[in-house]
Amino acid sequence: MQVSVEKTSELSRKMTVSVPEEVVQEKMEDRLKKLAREVKLDGFRPGKVPQHVVKKMYGDRVRGEVTGDLIQSTYYEAIQENNLRPAGYPSIDPLDEAAGFKYTAVFEVYPEISLEGIDQLEITRKHAKIEASDLDAMVEKIRKQKKGWAQVERPSQVDDKITISFTGVCEGENFTDGKVENFQVEIGANQMIPGFEDHLKGLSTGDNKTFEVSFPEQYGNAKLAGKPATFEIEVTKVEEPSYPELDEAFIKSYGIENGDMNAFREDVKANMERELAMALNGQLKNAVMDALFDKIKVTLPSSLVDEEINNLQKPYRENAKKQKLNAEDLNLPRDMFEEQANRRVALGLILAEIIHKNGIKVSPDKVRETIEDMAKSYERPTDVVNWYYSDEQRLNEVRQMVLEDQTVEWIVSQAKVVDENVSFDAIMTTQQS
């Protein structure tokens, strides 16, 4: 086998591989002998068909199979011999040769990444603790989550639940499939597209209203995204919330069997502490990723960016399928996803280089600790732990998450870190936005 590699751009390579004819013939002979033992042909006993007859009948097909196998085996052998790291799949082009077999493989390679300056990263690490007022607010929030509803005969207002029937028209086409009946909206919960719920305030049972709002630019249905729509609604019911008492029965409904308020508050606080730890870790990770992306510049293989754009578009196509729309008609613009795809690919390459250069390995103890921590919020934690360890794919997902966390820890240990104290509410509000 002869191999030559041409550098056609910073990351693009064109590799030409030649395989001698004797290698091709040797592999063909082996296949033709096997085929001769299996082929059935009139006038010959099974397994007694002359090989030259078999070759005449099946030679072209067998040569195609052999050369296909040779491409697979010699491609991987050639890239290893030349220390190449392809990014994505190659474009293979067989070439006509009088003797032997020859093909070209065009592909991109992974970029060389310099980690110089990683110790100069500036990262803000936020800290927060749970105050008594935070716990009070959370208990009140839990109480309000158990709300009931009572019908009222007055104009609707924020926090009310209003039941409507409505139709929607965009560019002359009804997109609600006629009229949607008995649709419930909690005013102020931001369930609907921006501006829709504002038009529901001040309405009473029996009222009718026509108004126009625009769909967001990033709306899941590309046919409606960014376009104005006219809605006609009819109000069938207005209800106001009613909230339960924080009594023994309420506390028992949350699994505190003795109905004790102090035990309930301790349980709520423990959940808050878990959520706060996750939020702080998430914000630190985001700060690290922002700093890495700004500091370390990487030339990106277009094949990896294309693949990531495809991954980002996938939920839109799946949503279109659910709505019985033709995914091909979505016409999703590439530039809608390109910036996010570039960031994801760049950070993936940078993190992989940090892990490789510094020999960062997944800690089994940290994997166990992470799974046990996730299981704490469930009624039967042991079952959750066993569920993760019973499936290698689920376990690998946790391992990958832990490896990323360990890498972030290593980066933070090298960086210039500024600690900042903030409130619990500030952290959680940022997390939800």
Coordinates of C-alpha atoms in Angstrom, one line a residue:
M1 CA 0.0 0.0 0.0
Q2 CA 1.3 3.5 -0.9
V3 CA -0.1 6.6 0.7
S4 CA 0.4 10.3 0.0
V5 CA -1.2 13.1 1.9
E6 CA -1.8 16.6 0.5
K7 CA -2.6 19.6 2.8
T8 CA -5.3 21.5 0.9
S9 CA -6.1 24.1 3.7
E10 CA -5.4 24.5 7.4
L11 CA -7.6 21.6 8.4
S12 CA -8.4 19.9 5.0
R13 CA -6.4 16.9 3.8
K14 CA -6.5 14.9 0.6
M15 CA -5.1 11.4 1.1
T16 CA -4.4 9.1 -1.9
V17 CA -4.1 5.4 -1.3
S18 CA -2.9 2.8 -3.8
V19 CA -3.3 -0.9 -3.3
P20 CA -1.3 -3.3 -5.6
E21 CA -3.2 -5.5 -8.0
E22 CA -1.8 -8.7 -6.5
V23 CA -3.5 -7.8 -3.2
V24 CA -6.8 -7.2 -4.9
Q25 CA -6.5 -10.5 -6.9
E26 CA -5.5 -12.5 -3.8
K27 CA -8.6 -11.3 -1.9
M28 CA -10.8 -11.9 -5.0
E29 CA -9.5 -15.5 -5.3
D30 CA -10.4 -16.2 -1.7
R31 CA -13.9 -14.9 -2.2
L32 CA -14.4 -16.7 -5.6
K33 CA -13.3 -20.0 -4.1
K34 CA -15.9 -19.6 -1.3
L35 CA -18.5 -18.6 -3.8
A36 CA -17.8 -21.6 -6.0
R37 CA -18.6 -23.9 -3.1
E38 CA -22.0 -22.2 -2.6
V39 CA -23.2 -21.2 -6.1
K40 CA -25.8 -23.3 -7.8
L41 CA -25.7 -23.5 -11.6
D42 CA -27.6 -25.7 -14.1
G43 CA -25.4 -28.4 -15.6
F44 CA -23.0 -28.5 -12.6
R45 CA -23.2 -30.4 -9.3
P46 CA -23.3 -28.2 -6.2
G47 CA -19.8 -27.1 -5.3
K48 CA -18.3 -28.2 -8.7
V49 CA -18.8 -25.1 -10.7
P50 CA -15.4 -24.2 -12.3
Q51 CA -13.8 -21.1 -10.8
H52 CA -13.3 -19.4 -14.2
V53 CA -17.1 -19.7 -14.8
V54 CA -17.8 -18.2 -11.3
K55 CA -15.3 -15.4 -12.0
K56 CA -16.9 -14.6 -15.4
M57 CA -20.3 -14.5 -13.8
Y58 CA -19.5 -12.8 -10.5
G59 CA -16.1 -11.2 -10.9
D60 CA -17.3 -7.6 -11.2
R61 CA -19.5 -7.9 -8.1
V62 CA -16.7 -9.6 -6.1
R63 CA -14.2 -7.0 -7.1
G64 CA -16.6 -4.3 -5.9
E65 CA -17.0 -6.0 -2.6
V66 CA -13.2 -6.5 -2.2
T67 CA -12.4 -2.9 -3.0
G68 CA -15.1 -1.7 -0.6
D69 CA -13.5 -3.7 2.2
L70 CA -10.1 -2.5 1.2
I71 CA -11.2 1.1 1.5
Q72 CA -12.3 0.5 5.0
S73 CA -9.2 -1.4 6.2
T74 CA -6.6 0.7 4.3
Y75 CA -8.2 4.0 5.2
Y76 CA -7.8 3.4 9.0
E77 CA -4.4 1.9 8.5
A78 CA -3.2 4.9 6.4
I79 CA -4.5 7.6 8.9
Q80 CA -2.7 5.8 11.7
E81 CA 0.5 5.5 9.8
N82 CA 0.4 9.2 9.1
N83 CA -0.7 10.3 12.6
L84 CA -3.9 11.9 11.2
R85 CA -6.9 12.7 13.4
P86 CA -9.9 13.0 11.0
A87 CA -12.8 15.1 12.2
G88 CA -16.0 13.7 10.8
Y89 CA -16.4 11.2 7.9
P90 CA -14.2 11.3 4.8
S91 CA -15.4 11.8 1.2
I92 CA -14.1 8.7 -0.7
D93 CA -13.5 8.8 -4.5
P94 CA -12.3 5.6 -6.2
L95 CA -10.0 6.2 -9.1
D96 CA -9.8 4.2 -12.4
E97 CA -6.5 2.2 -12.5
A98 CA -5.3 -0.1 -15.2
A99 CA -3.9 -2.4 -12.5
G100 CA -4.4 -2.3 -8.8
F101 CA -6.8 -0.1 -6.8
K102 CA -6.6 3.5 -6.0
Y103 CA -8.8 6.0 -4.2
T104 CA -8.7 9.5 -2.6
A105 CA -10.1 10.4 0.8
V106 CA -10.9 14.0 1.5
F107 CA -11.4 15.0 5.1
E108 CA -10.7 17.5 7.8
V109 CA -8.4 16.9 10.8
Y110 CA -8.8 18.1 14.3
P111 CA -7.0 21.5 14.9
E112 CA -3.9 21.9 17.0
I113 CA -5.0 23.7 20.2
S114 CA -2.8 25.9 22.3
L115 CA -3.7 26.1 26.0
E116 CA -1.3 29.0 26.5
G117 CA -2.8 31.7 28.8
I118 CA -5.2 29.3 30.6
D119 CA -3.7 30.4 33.9
Q120 CA -4.7 34.0 33.0
L121 CA -8.4 33.3 32.8
E122 CA -10.4 35.6 35.1
I123 CA -13.5 34.0 36.6
T124 CA -16.1 35.2 39.1
R125 CA -17.2 32.5 41.5
K126 CA -20.5 33.3 43.2
H127 CA -21.5 32.2 46.7
A128 CA -24.9 32.3 48.4
K129 CA -26.5 31.0 51.6
I130 CA -30.1 30.4 52.5
E131 CA -31.5 33.0 54.9
A132 CA -34.6 32.6 57.1
S133 CA -36.5 35.0 54.7
D134 CA -35.6 32.7 51.7
L135 CA -37.0 29.7 53.6
D136 CA -40.2 31.7 54.5
A137 CA -40.6 32.7 50.8
M138 CA -40.2 29.1 49.6
V139 CA -42.7 27.7 52.1
E140 CA -45.2 30.3 50.9
K141 CA -44.4 29.4 47.3
I142 CA -45.1 25.7 48.1
R143 CA -48.4 26.7 49.7
K144 CA -49.5 28.6 46.6
Q145 CA -48.6 25.7 44.4
K146 CA -51.4 23.8 46.2
K147 CA -54.0 26.4 45.2
G148 CA -57.5 25.6 44.2
W149 CA -59.9 27.7 42.0
A150 CA -63.2 29.4 42.7
Q151 CA -65.4 30.9 40.0
V152 CA -66.0 34.7 40.2
E153 CA -68.3 37.1 38.5
R154 CA -65.9 40.0 38.0
P155 CA -63.4 41.1 35.4
S156 CA -60.3 39.0 35.2
Q157 CA -56.9 40.1 36.6
V158 CA -53.4 38.8 37.1
D159 CA -53.2 35.4 38.8
D160 CA -56.8 34.5 37.7
K161 CA -57.5 31.5 35.6
I162 CA -59.6 32.3 32.6
T163 CA -61.3 29.7 30.3
I164 CA -61.7 30.8 26.7
S165 CA -62.6 29.5 23.2
F166 CA -60.5 31.0 20.5
T167 CA -59.4 30.9 16.9
G168 CA -56.1 32.1 15.4
V169 CA -55.4 33.4 11.8
C170 CA -52.0 34.1 10.3
E171 CA -51.6 35.5 6.8
G172 CA -55.2 34.5 6.1
E173 CA -54.8 30.9 7.2
N174 CA -56.5 29.5 10.3
F175 CA -53.7 27.7 12.2
T176 CA -55.9 26.5 15.2
D177 CA -57.7 24.0 13.1
G178 CA -61.0 25.7 13.6
K179 CA -61.9 26.9 17.1
V180 CA -60.1 25.7 20.3
E181 CA -62.7 25.1 23.0
N182 CA -62.5 25.5 26.8
F183 CA -58.8 26.4 26.8
Q184 CA -57.5 27.5 30.2
V185 CA -55.0 30.2 30.7
E186 CA -53.5 31.4 34.0
I187 CA -53.0 35.1 33.5
G188 CA -49.4 36.1 34.4
A189 CA -48.0 32.6 34.2
N190 CA -46.5 33.3 30.7
Q191 CA -47.9 30.1 29.2
M192 CA -48.8 31.8 26.0
I193 CA -46.8 33.8 23.4
P194 CA -45.7 37.3 24.6
G195 CA -48.6 39.8 24.7
F196 CA -51.4 37.2 24.5
E197 CA -52.1 37.1 28.3
D198 CA -52.2 40.9 28.5
H199 CA -55.3 41.0 26.3
L200 CA -57.1 38.6 28.7
K201 CA -57.1 41.1 31.6
G202 CA -60.3 42.9 32.5
L203 CA -62.6 40.4 30.7
S204 CA -65.7 38.9 32.2
T205 CA -67.7 35.7 31.5
G206 CA -69.4 36.0 28.1
D207 CA -67.1 38.7 26.8
N208 CA -65.7 38.6 23.2
K209 CA -62.5 40.2 22.0
T210 CA -60.3 40.4 18.9
F211 CA -56.7 41.3 19.1
E212 CA -53.3 40.9 17.2
V213 CA -50.0 39.7 18.6
S214 CA -46.8 38.4 16.9
F215 CA -45.2 35.1 17.3
P216 CA -41.6 35.1 18.6
E217 CA -38.8 34.9 16.0
Q218 CA -37.6 31.7 17.6
Y219 CA -41.1 30.1 17.7
G220 CA -41.0 26.3 17.2
N221 CA -43.3 26.4 14.2
A222 CA -41.3 28.0 11.4
K223 CA -44.5 28.9 9.4
L224 CA -45.6 31.2 12.3
A225 CA -42.2 32.4 13.7
G226 CA -42.0 36.2 13.7
K227 CA -45.3 36.7 12.1
P228 CA -48.4 38.6 13.3
A229 CA -51.6 36.7 14.1
T230 CA -55.2 37.7 14.8
F231 CA -57.0 36.0 17.6
E232 CA -60.7 36.0 18.3
I233 CA -61.7 34.9 21.9
E234 CA -64.8 34.2 23.9
V235 CA -64.7 34.0 27.7
T236 CA -66.6 31.2 29.3
K237 CA -65.3 31.3 32.9
V238 CA -63.2 33.4 35.2
E239 CA -61.7 31.9 38.4
E240 CA -59.6 33.2 41.2
P241 CA -57.0 31.2 43.2
S242 CA -57.7 30.0 46.8
Y243 CA -54.8 28.9 49.0
P244 CA -54.7 26.1 51.7
E245 CA -53.8 26.7 55.3
L246 CA -50.3 25.7 56.5
D247 CA -51.8 23.1 58.9
E248 CA -50.9 19.6 59.9
A249 CA -52.9 18.0 57.0
F250 CA -51.0 20.2 54.5
I251 CA -47.6 19.2 56.0
K252 CA -48.5 15.5 56.0
S253 CA -49.4 15.8 52.3
Y254 CA -45.7 16.5 51.7
G255 CA -44.6 13.3 53.3
I256 CA -43.9 14.7 56.8
E257 CA -45.8 12.0 58.7
N258 CA -45.8 13.7 62.1
G259 CA -47.2 17.0 60.6
D260 CA -44.5 19.0 62.4
M261 CA -43.8 22.5 60.9
N262 CA -40.2 22.5 62.0
A263 CA -39.6 19.1 60.3
F264 CA -41.3 20.4 57.2
R265 CA -39.1 23.5 57.1
E266 CA -36.0 21.4 57.5
D267 CA -37.0 19.2 54.6
V268 CA -37.7 22.2 52.4
K269 CA -34.4 23.8 53.4
A270 CA -32.5 20.6 52.5
N271 CA -34.1 20.7 49.0
M272 CA -33.2 24.3 48.6
E273 CA -29.6 23.6 49.6
R274 CA -29.4 20.9 46.9
E275 CA -30.9 23.3 44.3
L276 CA -28.6 26.1 45.3
A277 CA -25.5 23.9 45.1
M278 CA -26.5 22.8 41.6
A279 CA -27.3 26.4 40.5
L280 CA -23.9 27.7 41.9
N281 CA -22.1 24.9 40.1
G282 CA -24.0 25.6 36.9
Q283 CA -23.1 29.3 37.0
L284 CA -19.5 28.6 37.8
K285 CA -19.4 26.2 34.8
N286 CA -20.9 28.9 32.6
A287 CA -18.4 31.5 33.8
V288 CA -15.5 29.0 33.0
M289 CA -16.9 28.3 29.6
D290 CA -17.4 31.9 28.7
A291 CA -13.8 32.6 29.8
L292 CA -12.4 29.7 27.8
F293 CA -14.3 30.6 24.7
D294 CA -13.1 34.2 24.8
K295 CA -9.5 33.3 25.6
I296 CA -8.6 30.3 23.5
K297 CA -9.2 30.6 19.7
V298 CA -9.7 27.5 17.7
T299 CA -10.1 26.8 13.9
L300 CA -13.2 24.7 13.7
P301 CA -13.7 21.8 11.3
S302 CA -16.7 22.6 9.2
S303 CA -17.9 19.0 9.4
L304 CA -18.2 19.2 13.2
V305 CA -20.0 22.5 13.0
D306 CA -22.4 21.1 10.3
E307 CA -23.1 18.1 12.6
E308 CA -23.8 20.3 15.6
I309 CA -26.1 22.5 13.5
N310 CA -28.0 19.4 12.5
N311 CA -28.3 18.4 16.2
L312 CA -29.7 21.9 17.1
Q313 CA -32.2 21.7 14.2
K314 CA -33.4 18.2 15.2
P315 CA -36.0 19.4 17.9
Y316 CA -37.6 21.7 15.4
R317 CA -37.9 18.9 12.8
E318 CA -39.3 16.6 15.5
N319 CA -41.8 19.2 16.6
A320 CA -42.9 19.7 13.0
K321 CA -43.4 15.9 12.7
K322 CA -45.7 16.0 15.8
Q323 CA -47.7 18.8 14.2
K324 CA -47.9 16.7 11.0
L325 CA -46.0 19.3 9.0
N326 CA -43.4 18.5 6.4
A327 CA -40.0 19.0 8.0
E328 CA -38.5 19.9 4.6
D329 CA -40.8 23.0 4.5
L330 CA -39.4 24.4 7.7
N331 CA -36.5 26.1 5.8
L332 CA -34.5 26.5 9.0
P333 CA -31.8 29.2 8.3
R334 CA -28.3 28.0 9.1
D335 CA -27.3 31.4 10.7
M336 CA -30.0 30.9 13.3
F337 CA -27.9 28.0 14.8
E338 CA -24.4 28.7 13.6
E339 CA -23.2 30.9 16.5
Q340 CA -24.4 28.4 19.1
A341 CA -22.9 25.5 17.1
N342 CA -19.5 27.2 16.8
R343 CA -19.5 27.8 20.6
R344 CA -20.4 24.2 21.4
V345 CA -17.8 22.7 19.0
A346 CA -15.1 25.0 20.1
L347 CA -15.7 24.3 23.8
G348 CA -15.9 20.6 23.2
L349 CA -12.5 20.6 21.5
I350 CA -10.9 22.8 24.1
L351 CA -12.2 20.7 27.0
A352 CA -11.0 17.5 25.3
E353 CA -7.5 19.0 24.9
I354 CA -7.4 20.0 28.6
I355 CA -8.5 16.5 29.6
H356 CA -5.9 14.9 27.3
K357 CA -3.0 17.2 28.2
N358 CA -3.5 17.0 31.9
G359 CA -4.5 13.3 32.2
I360 CA -7.8 14.1 33.9
K361 CA -9.6 10.8 34.7
V362 CA -13.2 10.2 35.9
S363 CA -13.3 9.5 39.6
P364 CA -15.5 6.5 40.4
D365 CA -16.1 7.9 43.9
K366 CA -17.3 11.2 42.5
V367 CA -19.6 9.3 40.1
R368 CA -21.1 7.5 43.1
E369 CA -21.4 10.6 45.1
T370 CA -23.1 12.5 42.2
I371 CA -25.6 9.7 41.7
E372 CA -26.4 9.4 45.4
D373 CA -26.9 13.2 45.6
M374 CA -29.3 13.1 42.7
A375 CA -31.2 10.2 44.3
K376 CA -31.8 12.1 47.6
S377 CA -34.8 14.0 46.2
Y378 CA -36.6 10.7 45.5
E379 CA -38.7 8.7 47.9
R380 CA -36.6 5.6 47.5
P381 CA -33.0 6.8 46.9
T382 CA -31.5 3.3 46.8
D383 CA -33.7 2.3 43.9
V384 CA -32.6 5.3 42.0
V385 CA -28.9 4.5 42.6
N386 CA -29.4 0.9 41.4
W387 CA -31.3 2.2 38.4
Y388 CA -28.2 4.2 37.2
Y389 CA -25.8 1.4 37.9
S390 CA -27.9 -1.2 36.1
D391 CA -27.5 0.5 32.7
E392 CA -24.1 1.3 31.2
Q393 CA -25.5 4.1 29.0
R394 CA -27.1 5.9 31.9
L395 CA -23.9 5.5 33.9
N396 CA -21.8 6.8 31.1
E397 CA -23.9 10.0 31.0
V398 CA -23.2 10.6 34.6
R399 CA -19.5 9.8 34.1
Q400 CA -19.3 12.4 31.3
M401 CA -21.0 15.0 33.5
V402 CA -18.5 14.2 36.4
L403 CA -15.6 14.4 33.9
E404 CA -16.7 17.9 32.8
D405 CA -17.1 18.9 36.5
Q406 CA -13.6 17.7 37.3
T407 CA -12.2 19.6 34.3
V408 CA -14.0 22.8 35.4
E409 CA -12.5 22.3 38.9
W410 CA -9.0 21.9 37.3
I411 CA -9.5 25.1 35.2
V412 CA -10.7 27.0 38.3
S413 CA -7.6 25.9 40.2
Q414 CA -5.4 27.4 37.5
A415 CA -7.4 30.6 36.9
K416 CA -7.6 34.0 38.6
V417 CA -10.8 33.7 40.7
V418 CA -12.8 36.5 42.2
D419 CA -15.3 35.4 44.9
E420 CA -18.6 37.3 45.1
N421 CA -21.4 36.9 47.7
V422 CA -24.9 37.2 46.3
S423 CA -28.4 36.4 47.5
F424 CA -30.2 33.0 47.1
D425 CA -32.9 34.8 45.1
A426 CA -30.4 36.3 42.7
I427 CA -28.9 32.9 42.0
M428 CA -32.2 31.1 41.5
T429 CA -33.7 33.9 39.4
T430 CA -30.7 33.8 37.1
Q431 CA -30.9 30.0 36.9
Q432 CA -34.6 30.2 35.8
S433 CA -34.1 32.9 33.1

